[in-house]
């Protein structure tokens, strides 16, 4: 009877979820279709602009309450069905963009790291450093660094799902139970550190989507488009990221103060009881190729005057394509080093791909002169920014970003706030590159407090056995406040110095 009761409850919850999915889907599509008919008198916005605004708002709704993948596909389809552009031209603009092609092949490379279990070796490397024996807080720092780089170059999902299971085994080995303070803190720090790394790479994930969107919306400005230097962006992200990780760990050590006595008994040999097999030639080749690919995309920004850098820079969008093609051509034991069909069938992040496609498309469409949206923002925001210094503007922008991103999807808020930066900089003559760099980095990494902020925060909230909800808020709120302070105190002068 008890089992039947649980089954009935599970079925009831499933029906409720399906019902809410349908309701939210209808609301999102309804906004896309009917927003244009609202009796709104928005200065400068054209009839096409009203159509596009409705699709944009509906997309944000679907991304937040339904499914980012499905919402992205519907968004692209609805723009094609609007009066903005015929469907054939729209599909060419959406899927034919060079950055979209770059993302496609980068995701194949990242998927290969997971499919061939190269990420396991990366995670094991960070967890088996002997200098962390008997030093719990140093161990936490090393784990957070591992999460940071995995979150930046591959995905926060990879970092979380790689480190959490290993930490569960460590907790059991040294005697911690579910709900104990130290496991709560460590599991939360894994998510927070992964999020801090999320915007680090300017050529991957949502950071690339927002940087490309900013380039698109500034294309029609005098002297535009504005392209943020990859090396400078990454330098700001890495320096801020490392400072934030240290600050959060120090806060946990001296303010939260969990009991780390049992963790002092941790020895890396605990993991070496079940060693990973030596890396195979295939794994070594793919891992080395990924490093070479990253260097190929970064070096032209770091050393533009060196021989060959101009060639790399002009072909940077195709480097991932070349690497995937080369790895598919090399044969080992009768198979391609990189088996593209298998990787795409199991470890290709389709959700991230279609979100980026939709985000880049919407950014371009919204700022088109045919819509009048940019002119509308200028009319509305210019009086507000009158006489405001860049520092005051940045403080207000970051405060707005952290509040909104924890109520809504972080990518959404980044897209909404970028035109605000453009309007301010046109009016005041301020350099937009440092401001937009800080916005992109902060809006993505601060999405840790509520489940709506990001899927990674939602994963943390779902782990109620180890981290009850009240502790998620108790830990993430001060962590994010610390991150905001670091962005304003360190990030503002650093970004202005490098850009």
CSV table of C-alpha atoms in Angstrom, one decimal:
chain,number,residue,atom,x,y,z
A,1,UNK,CA,0.0,0.0,0.0
A,2,UNK,CA,2.8,2.4,0.9
A,3,UNK,CA,4.6,1.7,-2.4
A,4,UNK,CA,1.3,2.2,-4.3
A,5,UNK,CA,0.8,5.6,-2.5
A,6,UNK,CA,4.3,6.7,-3.5
A,7,UNK,CA,3.7,5.6,-7.1
A,8,UNK,CA,0.4,7.5,-7.2
A,9,UNK,CA,2.0,10.6,-5.8
A,10,UNK,CA,4.8,10.4,-8.4
A,11,UNK,CA,2.3,10.0,-11.2
A,12,UNK,CA,0.3,13.0,-9.9
A,13,UNK,CA,3.5,15.1,-9.8
A,14,UNK,CA,4.4,14.0,-13.3
A,15,UNK,CA,0.9,15.0,-14.6
A,16,UNK,CA,1.2,18.3,-12.9
A,17,UNK,CA,4.6,19.0,-14.5
A,18,UNK,CA,3.2,18.0,-17.9
A,19,UNK,CA,0.3,20.4,-17.4
A,20,UNK,CA,2.5,23.3,-16.4
A,21,UNK,CA,4.8,22.6,-19.3
A,22,UNK,CA,1.8,22.9,-21.7
A,23,UNK,CA,0.5,26.0,-20.0
A,24,UNK,CA,3.9,27.8,-20.0
A,25,UNK,CA,4.5,26.7,-23.6
A,26,UNK,CA,1.1,28.2,-24.7
A,27,UNK,CA,1.9,31.4,-22.8
A,28,UNK,CA,5.3,31.7,-24.4
A,29,UNK,CA,4.0,31.1,-28.0
A,30,UNK,CA,1.0,33.4,-27.2
A,31,UNK,CA,3.4,36.2,-26.4
A,32,UNK,CA,5.3,35.7,-29.6
A,33,UNK,CA,2.1,35.7,-31.7
A,34,UNK,CA,-0.1,38.3,-30.0
A,35,UNK,CA,2.3,40.9,-28.4
A,36,UNK,CA,2.3,42.9,-31.7
A,37,UNK,CA,-1.4,43.6,-31.3
A,38,UNK,CA,-1.2,45.3,-27.9
A,39,UNK,CA,-2.2,49.0,-28.0
A,40,UNK,CA,1.3,50.2,-27.1
A,41,UNK,CA,2.8,53.4,-28.4
A,42,UNK,CA,6.5,52.8,-28.2
A,43,UNK,CA,8.5,55.7,-29.6
A,44,UNK,CA,10.4,54.8,-32.8
A,45,UNK,CA,9.4,51.1,-32.7
A,46,UNK,CA,8.0,50.0,-36.1
A,47,UNK,CA,5.4,47.3,-36.8
A,48,UNK,CA,8.2,44.9,-37.5
A,49,UNK,CA,9.8,45.9,-34.3
A,50,UNK,CA,6.6,45.0,-32.4
A,51,UNK,CA,6.7,41.6,-34.0
A,52,UNK,CA,10.3,41.1,-33.1
A,53,UNK,CA,9.8,42.4,-29.5
A,54,UNK,CA,7.0,39.9,-29.0
A,55,UNK,CA,9.2,37.0,-30.3
A,56,UNK,CA,12.0,38.2,-28.0
A,57,UNK,CA,9.9,38.4,-24.9
A,58,UNK,CA,8.2,35.1,-25.7
A,59,UNK,CA,11.7,33.5,-26.1
A,60,UNK,CA,12.8,34.8,-22.7
A,61,UNK,CA,9.7,33.3,-21.2
A,62,UNK,CA,10.2,29.9,-22.8
A,63,UNK,CA,13.9,29.9,-21.8
A,64,UNK,CA,13.0,30.7,-18.2
A,65,UNK,CA,9.9,28.5,-17.6
A,66,UNK,CA,9.9,25.7,-20.2
A,67,UNK,CA,12.9,24.4,-22.1
A,68,UNK,CA,15.8,26.5,-23.6
A,69,UNK,CA,16.3,24.1,-26.5
A,70,UNK,CA,12.6,24.0,-27.6
A,71,UNK,CA,12.3,27.7,-26.9
A,72,UNK,CA,15.3,28.5,-29.1
A,73,UNK,CA,14.0,26.5,-32.0
A,74,UNK,CA,10.5,28.1,-31.7
A,75,UNK,CA,12.2,31.5,-31.6
A,76,UNK,CA,14.1,31.0,-34.8
A,77,UNK,CA,11.0,29.6,-36.5
A,78,UNK,CA,8.8,32.5,-35.4
A,79,UNK,CA,11.4,35.1,-36.7
A,80,UNK,CA,11.3,33.3,-40.0
A,81,UNK,CA,7.5,33.5,-40.1
A,82,UNK,CA,7.4,37.2,-39.2
A,83,UNK,CA,7.7,40.1,-41.7
A,84,UNK,CA,11.3,40.7,-40.7
A,85,UNK,CA,12.8,38.5,-43.5
A,86,UNK,CA,11.7,35.6,-45.7
A,87,UNK,CA,12.3,32.2,-44.1
A,88,UNK,CA,15.1,31.2,-46.6
A,89,UNK,CA,17.1,34.3,-45.8
A,90,UNK,CA,16.4,33.9,-42.1
A,91,UNK,CA,17.8,30.4,-42.0
A,92,UNK,CA,20.9,31.5,-43.8
A,93,UNK,CA,21.4,34.3,-41.3
A,94,UNK,CA,20.8,32.1,-38.3
A,95,UNK,CA,22.7,28.9,-39.2
A,96,UNK,CA,25.1,30.4,-41.8
A,97,UNK,CA,26.7,32.8,-39.3
A,98,UNK,CA,30.5,32.1,-39.0
A,99,UNK,CA,30.3,32.1,-35.2
A,100,UNK,CA,27.5,29.5,-35.3
A,101,UNK,CA,29.7,27.2,-37.4
A,102,UNK,CA,32.6,27.8,-35.0
A,103,UNK,CA,30.4,26.9,-32.0
A,104,UNK,CA,29.2,23.7,-33.7
A,105,UNK,CA,32.7,22.3,-34.1
A,106,UNK,CA,33.9,23.6,-30.7
A,107,UNK,CA,31.0,21.6,-29.1
A,108,UNK,CA,32.1,18.5,-31.0
A,109,UNK,CA,35.6,18.9,-29.6
A,110,UNK,CA,34.3,19.5,-26.0
A,111,UNK,CA,32.0,16.5,-26.4
A,112,UNK,CA,35.0,14.4,-27.5
A,113,UNK,CA,36.7,15.2,-24.2
A,114,UNK,CA,33.7,13.8,-22.3
A,115,UNK,CA,33.0,10.8,-24.6
A,116,UNK,CA,36.5,9.5,-24.4
A,117,UNK,CA,36.6,10.1,-20.6
A,118,UNK,CA,39.5,12.6,-20.8
A,119,UNK,CA,37.6,14.7,-18.3
A,120,UNK,CA,38.0,11.9,-15.7
A,121,UNK,CA,41.7,12.2,-15.9
A,122,UNK,CA,41.5,16.0,-15.5
A,123,UNK,CA,39.3,15.6,-12.4
A,124,UNK,CA,41.5,12.9,-10.9
A,125,UNK,CA,44.5,15.1,-11.4
A,126,UNK,CA,43.1,17.8,-9.2
A,127,UNK,CA,41.9,15.4,-6.6
A,128,UNK,CA,45.2,13.5,-6.2
A,129,UNK,CA,47.7,16.2,-5.5
A,130,UNK,CA,49.7,15.0,-2.5
A,131,UNK,CA,50.4,18.5,-1.2
A,132,UNK,CA,46.7,18.6,-0.2
A,133,UNK,CA,47.0,15.7,2.3
A,134,UNK,CA,45.9,16.9,5.7
A,135,UNK,CA,45.1,20.4,4.4
A,136,UNK,CA,41.3,20.6,3.9
A,137,UNK,CA,41.1,24.2,2.7
A,138,UNK,CA,44.0,23.8,0.2
A,139,UNK,CA,42.2,20.7,-1.1
A,140,UNK,CA,39.0,22.8,-1.6
A,141,UNK,CA,41.0,25.4,-3.4
A,142,UNK,CA,42.5,22.8,-5.8
A,143,UNK,CA,39.1,21.3,-6.4
A,144,UNK,CA,37.6,24.8,-7.1
A,145,UNK,CA,40.4,25.5,-9.6
A,146,UNK,CA,39.6,22.2,-11.4
A,147,UNK,CA,35.9,23.2,-11.5
A,148,UNK,CA,36.8,26.6,-12.8
A,149,UNK,CA,38.8,25.4,-15.8
A,150,UNK,CA,36.4,22.6,-16.6
A,151,UNK,CA,33.5,25.0,-16.3
A,152,UNK,CA,35.2,27.5,-18.6
A,153,UNK,CA,36.5,25.2,-21.3
A,154,UNK,CA,33.9,22.4,-21.4
A,155,UNK,CA,30.8,23.0,-19.2
A,156,UNK,CA,29.8,23.6,-15.6
A,157,UNK,CA,27.7,20.4,-16.0
A,158,UNK,CA,30.9,18.4,-16.6
A,159,UNK,CA,32.6,19.9,-13.5
A,160,UNK,CA,29.6,19.4,-11.2
A,161,UNK,CA,28.8,15.8,-12.3
A,162,UNK,CA,32.5,14.9,-12.3
A,163,UNK,CA,33.4,16.2,-8.8
A,164,UNK,CA,30.2,15.6,-6.9
A,165,UNK,CA,30.3,11.8,-7.1
A,166,UNK,CA,34.0,11.6,-6.1
A,167,UNK,CA,33.3,13.9,-3.2
A,168,UNK,CA,30.4,11.7,-2.0
A,169,UNK,CA,32.9,8.8,-1.8
A,170,UNK,CA,35.5,11.0,0.0
A,171,UNK,CA,32.8,12.1,2.6
A,172,UNK,CA,31.8,8.5,3.2
A,173,UNK,CA,35.4,7.4,3.6
A,174,UNK,CA,36.3,10.0,6.2
A,175,UNK,CA,33.0,9.9,8.0
A,176,UNK,CA,30.8,12.8,6.9
A,177,UNK,CA,27.0,12.3,6.5
A,178,UNK,CA,24.4,14.0,4.4
A,179,UNK,CA,23.5,17.4,5.7
A,180,UNK,CA,26.8,17.9,7.6
A,181,UNK,CA,28.2,21.4,7.3
A,182,UNK,CA,31.4,20.6,5.4
A,183,UNK,CA,29.8,18.6,2.6
A,184,UNK,CA,27.2,21.4,2.3
A,185,UNK,CA,29.9,23.9,1.8
A,186,UNK,CA,32.1,21.9,-0.5
A,187,UNK,CA,29.3,20.8,-2.8
A,188,UNK,CA,28.1,24.5,-3.0
A,189,UNK,CA,31.6,25.7,-3.8
A,190,UNK,CA,31.9,23.2,-6.6
A,191,UNK,CA,28.8,24.8,-8.3
A,192,UNK,CA,29.9,28.3,-7.5
A,193,UNK,CA,33.5,27.7,-8.8
A,194,UNK,CA,32.1,26.1,-12.0
A,195,UNK,CA,29.9,29.2,-12.5
A,196,UNK,CA,32.8,31.5,-12.0
A,197,UNK,CA,34.6,29.7,-14.8
A,198,UNK,CA,31.6,29.6,-17.0
A,199,UNK,CA,32.2,33.0,-18.8
A,200,UNK,CA,36.0,32.6,-18.8
A,201,UNK,CA,36.6,31.5,-22.4
A,202,UNK,CA,35.6,34.2,-24.9
A,203,UNK,CA,35.2,31.5,-27.7
A,204,UNK,CA,32.8,29.1,-25.9
A,205,UNK,CA,29.4,28.8,-24.3
A,206,UNK,CA,27.3,31.8,-23.3
A,207,UNK,CA,30.3,34.1,-23.1
A,208,UNK,CA,30.7,33.7,-26.9
A,209,UNK,CA,27.0,34.3,-27.4
A,210,UNK,CA,27.0,37.6,-25.5
A,211,UNK,CA,30.3,38.8,-27.1
A,212,UNK,CA,28.9,38.1,-30.5
A,213,UNK,CA,25.6,39.7,-29.7
A,214,UNK,CA,27.4,42.9,-28.6
A,215,UNK,CA,29.4,42.9,-31.8
A,216,UNK,CA,26.2,42.6,-33.8
A,217,UNK,CA,24.3,45.4,-32.0
A,218,UNK,CA,27.2,47.8,-32.4
A,219,UNK,CA,27.7,47.0,-36.1
A,220,UNK,CA,25.8,50.1,-37.3
A,221,UNK,CA,27.5,52.5,-34.9
A,222,UNK,CA,30.1,55.0,-36.1
A,223,UNK,CA,33.4,53.1,-36.0
A,224,UNK,CA,31.5,49.9,-35.3
A,225,UNK,CA,31.3,47.0,-34.8
A,226,UNK,CA,33.0,47.0,-31.4
A,227,UNK,CA,35.0,43.7,-31.0
A,228,UNK,CA,36.3,42.9,-27.5
A,229,UNK,CA,39.9,41.6,-27.5
A,230,UNK,CA,39.8,37.9,-26.6
A,231,UNK,CA,43.1,38.0,-24.7
A,232,UNK,CA,42.1,41.1,-22.7
A,233,UNK,CA,38.7,39.6,-21.9
A,234,UNK,CA,40.2,36.3,-20.8
A,235,UNK,CA,42.8,38.1,-18.7
A,236,UNK,CA,40.1,40.0,-16.8
A,237,UNK,CA,38.0,36.8,-16.4
A,238,UNK,CA,40.9,34.7,-15.1
A,239,UNK,CA,42.2,37.3,-12.6
A,240,UNK,CA,38.8,38.1,-11.3
A,241,UNK,CA,37.9,34.4,-11.2
A,242,UNK,CA,41.0,33.4,-9.1
A,243,UNK,CA,40.4,36.2,-6.7
A,244,UNK,CA,36.7,35.3,-6.3
A,245,UNK,CA,37.6,31.6,-5.6
A,246,UNK,CA,40.1,32.6,-2.9
A,247,UNK,CA,37.6,35.1,-1.4
A,248,UNK,CA,34.8,32.5,-1.3
A,249,UNK,CA,37.0,29.9,0.3
A,250,UNK,CA,38.3,32.4,2.9
A,251,UNK,CA,34.6,33.3,3.7
A,252,UNK,CA,33.8,29.7,4.1
A,253,UNK,CA,36.8,29.1,6.4
A,254,UNK,CA,36.5,32.1,8.6
A,255,UNK,CA,32.7,32.9,8.5
A,256,UNK,CA,30.8,29.7,7.9
A,257,UNK,CA,33.5,27.7,9.7
A,258,UNK,CA,32.4,24.1,9.0
A,259,UNK,CA,34.2,21.3,11.0
A,260,UNK,CA,37.1,20.1,8.8
A,261,UNK,CA,38.6,17.7,11.3
A,262,UNK,CA,37.6,14.6,9.5
A,263,UNK,CA,38.8,15.8,6.2
A,264,UNK,CA,42.3,16.2,7.6
A,265,UNK,CA,42.4,12.4,7.5
A,266,UNK,CA,41.9,12.5,3.7
A,267,UNK,CA,44.8,11.0,1.7
A,268,UNK,CA,45.0,11.0,-2.0
A,269,UNK,CA,45.8,7.3,-1.8
A,270,UNK,CA,42.1,6.7,-1.1
A,271,UNK,CA,41.4,7.5,-4.7
A,272,UNK,CA,44.4,5.6,-5.9
A,273,UNK,CA,42.9,2.4,-4.6
A,274,UNK,CA,40.8,2.5,-7.8
A,275,UNK,CA,43.3,4.0,-10.3
A,276,UNK,CA,42.3,5.0,-13.8
A,277,UNK,CA,44.0,3.0,-16.6
A,278,UNK,CA,46.9,4.8,-18.4
A,279,UNK,CA,45.7,7.2,-21.0
A,280,UNK,CA,45.3,5.6,-24.5
A,281,UNK,CA,47.0,7.2,-27.6
A,282,UNK,CA,43.5,8.3,-28.7
A,283,UNK,CA,42.9,10.2,-25.5
A,284,UNK,CA,46.3,11.9,-25.6
A,285,UNK,CA,45.9,13.0,-29.2
A,286,UNK,CA,42.4,14.5,-28.5
A,287,UNK,CA,43.6,16.2,-25.3
A,288,UNK,CA,46.6,17.7,-27.0
A,289,UNK,CA,44.5,18.8,-29.9
A,290,UNK,CA,42.1,20.6,-27.7
A,291,UNK,CA,45.0,22.5,-26.0
A,292,UNK,CA,46.5,23.4,-29.4
A,293,UNK,CA,43.0,24.6,-30.5
A,294,UNK,CA,42.7,26.9,-27.5
A,295,UNK,CA,46.2,28.3,-28.1
A,296,UNK,CA,45.5,28.9,-31.7
A,297,UNK,CA,42.5,31.0,-30.9
A,298,UNK,CA,44.3,33.0,-28.1
A,299,UNK,CA,47.8,33.6,-29.5
A,300,UNK,CA,46.8,36.1,-32.2
A,301,UNK,CA,45.2,38.3,-29.5
A,302,UNK,CA,48.3,38.0,-27.2
A,303,UNK,CA,51.1,38.3,-29.8
A,304,UNK,CA,49.5,39.9,-32.9
A,305,UNK,CA,52.9,41.0,-34.4
A,306,UNK,CA,54.5,37.5,-34.4
A,307,UNK,CA,54.9,35.7,-37.8
A,308,UNK,CA,51.8,33.7,-38.6
A,309,UNK,CA,49.5,35.4,-36.2
A,310,UNK,CA,47.7,37.4,-38.9
A,311,UNK,CA,47.0,34.1,-40.7
A,312,UNK,CA,45.7,32.5,-37.5
A,313,UNK,CA,43.5,35.5,-36.7
A,314,UNK,CA,41.9,35.7,-40.1
A,315,UNK,CA,41.1,31.9,-39.9
A,316,UNK,CA,40.3,31.7,-36.2
A,317,UNK,CA,36.6,30.9,-36.9
A,318,UNK,CA,37.6,27.8,-38.8
A,319,UNK,CA,40.3,26.4,-36.5
A,320,UNK,CA,37.8,24.1,-34.7
A,321,UNK,CA,36.5,22.8,-38.1
A,322,UNK,CA,40.1,22.1,-39.1
A,323,UNK,CA,40.9,20.3,-35.9
A,324,UNK,CA,37.7,18.1,-36.0
A,325,UNK,CA,38.5,17.3,-39.7
A,326,UNK,CA,42.1,16.3,-38.9
A,327,UNK,CA,41.1,14.1,-35.9
A,328,UNK,CA,38.4,12.4,-38.0
A,329,UNK,CA,41.0,11.7,-40.7
A,330,UNK,CA,43.7,10.2,-38.4
A,331,UNK,CA,43.1,6.5,-37.9
A,332,UNK,CA,43.8,4.3,-34.9
A,333,UNK,CA,43.0,0.6,-34.8
A,334,UNK,CA,40.8,1.0,-37.8
A,335,UNK,CA,38.7,3.9,-36.4
A,336,UNK,CA,38.9,7.7,-36.6
A,337,UNK,CA,40.6,9.2,-33.6
A,338,UNK,CA,37.5,11.4,-33.2
A,339,UNK,CA,34.4,9.4,-34.0
A,340,UNK,CA,32.0,12.2,-34.8
A,341,UNK,CA,28.7,10.3,-35.1
A,342,UNK,CA,29.2,8.6,-31.7
A,343,UNK,CA,30.3,11.9,-30.0
A,344,UNK,CA,27.3,13.8,-31.4
A,345,UNK,CA,24.9,11.0,-30.5
A,346,UNK,CA,25.9,11.0,-26.8
A,347,UNK,CA,27.9,14.1,-25.8
A,348,UNK,CA,27.0,17.0,-28.1
A,349,UNK,CA,25.4,19.8,-26.2
A,350,UNK,CA,22.4,20.5,-28.5
A,351,UNK,CA,20.8,22.8,-25.9
A,352,UNK,CA,23.9,25.1,-25.7
A,353,UNK,CA,24.1,25.1,-29.5
A,354,UNK,CA,20.6,26.2,-30.3
A,355,UNK,CA,20.5,28.7,-27.4
A,356,UNK,CA,23.6,30.4,-29.0
A,357,UNK,CA,22.1,30.3,-32.5
A,358,UNK,CA,18.9,31.9,-31.2
A,359,UNK,CA,20.7,34.5,-29.0
A,360,UNK,CA,23.0,35.6,-31.8
A,361,UNK,CA,20.0,35.8,-34.2
A,362,UNK,CA,17.8,37.8,-31.8
A,363,UNK,CA,20.6,40.2,-31.0
A,364,UNK,CA,21.1,41.0,-34.7
A,365,UNK,CA,17.3,41.2,-35.4
A,366,UNK,CA,16.5,43.4,-32.5
A,367,UNK,CA,19.1,46.0,-33.4
A,368,UNK,CA,18.2,46.1,-37.1
A,369,UNK,CA,17.1,49.6,-38.2
A,370,UNK,CA,13.9,48.0,-39.5
A,371,UNK,CA,12.7,47.4,-35.9
A,372,UNK,CA,13.5,50.8,-34.3
A,373,UNK,CA,14.3,49.1,-31.0
A,374,UNK,CA,17.7,50.8,-30.6
A,375,UNK,CA,16.2,54.2,-31.3
A,376,UNK,CA,13.5,53.5,-28.7
A,377,UNK,CA,16.1,52.6,-26.0
A,378,UNK,CA,18.0,55.8,-26.8
A,379,UNK,CA,14.9,58.0,-26.4
A,380,UNK,CA,13.9,56.3,-23.1
A,381,UNK,CA,17.3,55.9,-21.5
A,382,UNK,CA,19.1,59.1,-22.5
A,383,UNK,CA,17.5,61.3,-19.8
A,384,UNK,CA,18.4,58.8,-17.2
A,385,UNK,CA,22.0,58.7,-18.1
A,386,UNK,CA,22.4,62.5,-18.3
A,387,UNK,CA,25.5,63.5,-16.3
A,388,UNK,CA,26.1,60.0,-14.9
A,389,UNK,CA,29.8,59.0,-14.5
A,390,UNK,CA,31.1,55.7,-15.9
A,391,UNK,CA,31.8,54.4,-12.4
A,392,UNK,CA,28.3,55.2,-11.1
A,393,UNK,CA,26.8,53.7,-14.3
A,394,UNK,CA,28.8,50.5,-13.8
A,395,UNK,CA,27.8,50.1,-10.2
A,396,UNK,CA,24.1,50.5,-11.1
A,397,UNK,CA,24.5,48.2,-14.0
A,398,UNK,CA,26.1,45.4,-12.0
A,399,UNK,CA,23.6,45.8,-9.2
A,400,UNK,CA,20.8,45.5,-11.7
A,401,UNK,CA,22.5,42.5,-13.3
A,402,UNK,CA,22.8,40.5,-10.1
A,403,UNK,CA,19.2,41.1,-9.1
A,404,UNK,CA,17.7,40.4,-12.5
A,405,UNK,CA,19.9,37.4,-13.3
A,406,UNK,CA,18.7,35.6,-10.2
A,407,UNK,CA,15.1,36.1,-11.1
A,408,UNK,CA,15.6,35.2,-14.8
A,409,UNK,CA,18.0,33.3,-17.0
A,410,UNK,CA,21.5,34.9,-17.0
A,411,UNK,CA,21.9,34.8,-20.8
A,412,UNK,CA,18.6,36.6,-21.1
A,413,UNK,CA,19.6,39.4,-18.7
A,414,UNK,CA,22.9,39.8,-20.5
A,415,UNK,CA,21.1,40.3,-23.8
A,416,UNK,CA,18.7,42.8,-22.3
A,417,UNK,CA,21.4,45.0,-20.6
A,418,UNK,CA,23.8,45.2,-23.5
A,419,UNK,CA,21.7,47.7,-25.5
A,420,UNK,CA,21.6,49.8,-22.3
A,421,UNK,CA,25.4,49.9,-22.4
A,422,UNK,CA,25.4,51.0,-26.0
A,423,UNK,CA,23.0,53.8,-25.4
A,424,UNK,CA,25.0,55.1,-22.4
A,425,UNK,CA,28.3,55.0,-24.2
A,426,UNK,CA,26.9,56.8,-27.3
A,427,UNK,CA,25.6,59.6,-25.1
A,428,UNK,CA,28.7,60.0,-22.9
A,429,UNK,CA,31.5,58.8,-25.1
A,430,UNK,CA,32.6,56.2,-22.6
A,431,UNK,CA,34.6,53.2,-23.8
A,432,UNK,CA,32.1,50.3,-23.9
A,433,UNK,CA,34.6,47.4,-24.0
A,434,UNK,CA,35.4,47.4,-20.3
A,435,UNK,CA,31.8,47.8,-19.2
A,436,UNK,CA,30.4,45.0,-21.5
A,437,UNK,CA,33.3,42.7,-20.5
A,438,UNK,CA,32.4,43.1,-16.8
A,439,UNK,CA,28.7,42.7,-17.5
A,440,UNK,CA,29.2,39.5,-19.4
A,441,UNK,CA,31.5,38.0,-16.9
A,442,UNK,CA,29.5,39.0,-13.9
A,443,UNK,CA,26.0,38.3,-15.2
A,444,UNK,CA,27.0,34.7,-16.1
A,445,UNK,CA,29.0,33.9,-12.9
A,446,UNK,CA,26.6,35.4,-10.4
A,447,UNK,CA,23.6,33.2,-11.5
A,448,UNK,CA,24.0,31.0,-8.4
A,449,UNK,CA,21.3,32.0,-6.0
A,450,UNK,CA,17.9,30.9,-7.3
A,451,UNK,CA,16.9,27.9,-9.5
A,452,UNK,CA,15.7,30.3,-12.2
A,453,UNK,CA,19.1,32.0,-12.6
A,454,UNK,CA,20.8,29.1,-14.4
A,455,UNK,CA,20.5,25.3,-14.8
A,456,UNK,CA,23.6,24.9,-12.6
A,457,UNK,CA,21.9,26.7,-9.7
A,458,UNK,CA,18.9,24.5,-10.3
A,459,UNK,CA,21.1,21.4,-9.9
A,460,UNK,CA,22.3,22.7,-6.6
A,461,UNK,CA,18.8,23.4,-5.4
A,462,UNK,CA,17.7,19.9,-6.4
A,463,UNK,CA,20.4,18.2,-4.2
A,464,UNK,CA,18.3,18.7,-1.1
A,465,UNK,CA,19.7,15.6,0.7
A,466,UNK,CA,23.2,17.0,0.8
A,467,UNK,CA,22.4,20.8,0.7
A,468,UNK,CA,19.0,21.7,2.0
A,469,UNK,CA,17.5,24.8,0.3
A,470,UNK,CA,17.9,27.2,3.2
A,471,UNK,CA,21.7,26.5,3.1
A,472,UNK,CA,21.8,27.2,-0.6
A,473,UNK,CA,20.6,30.7,0.0
A,474,UNK,CA,22.7,31.0,3.2
A,475,UNK,CA,25.9,30.3,1.2
A,476,UNK,CA,25.3,31.6,-2.3
A,477,UNK,CA,24.0,35.1,-1.3
A,478,UNK,CA,27.2,36.1,0.5
A,479,UNK,CA,29.3,34.4,-2.1
A,480,UNK,CA,27.7,36.5,-4.9
A,481,UNK,CA,27.9,39.7,-2.8
A,482,UNK,CA,31.6,39.1,-2.5
A,483,UNK,CA,31.9,38.6,-6.2
A,484,UNK,CA,30.0,41.9,-6.8
A,485,UNK,CA,32.5,43.7,-4.6
A,486,UNK,CA,35.4,42.2,-6.3
A,487,UNK,CA,34.1,43.1,-9.8
A,488,UNK,CA,33.6,46.8,-8.7
A,489,UNK,CA,36.9,47.1,-6.7
A,490,UNK,CA,39.2,45.0,-8.8
A,491,UNK,CA,37.4,44.5,-12.1
A,492,UNK,CA,36.6,48.1,-13.0
A,493,UNK,CA,40.2,49.4,-12.9
A,494,UNK,CA,41.6,46.1,-14.3
A,495,UNK,CA,39.2,46.1,-17.3
A,496,UNK,CA,40.0,49.8,-18.0
A,497,UNK,CA,43.7,49.1,-17.8
A,498,UNK,CA,43.6,46.1,-20.2
A,499,UNK,CA,41.1,47.6,-22.7
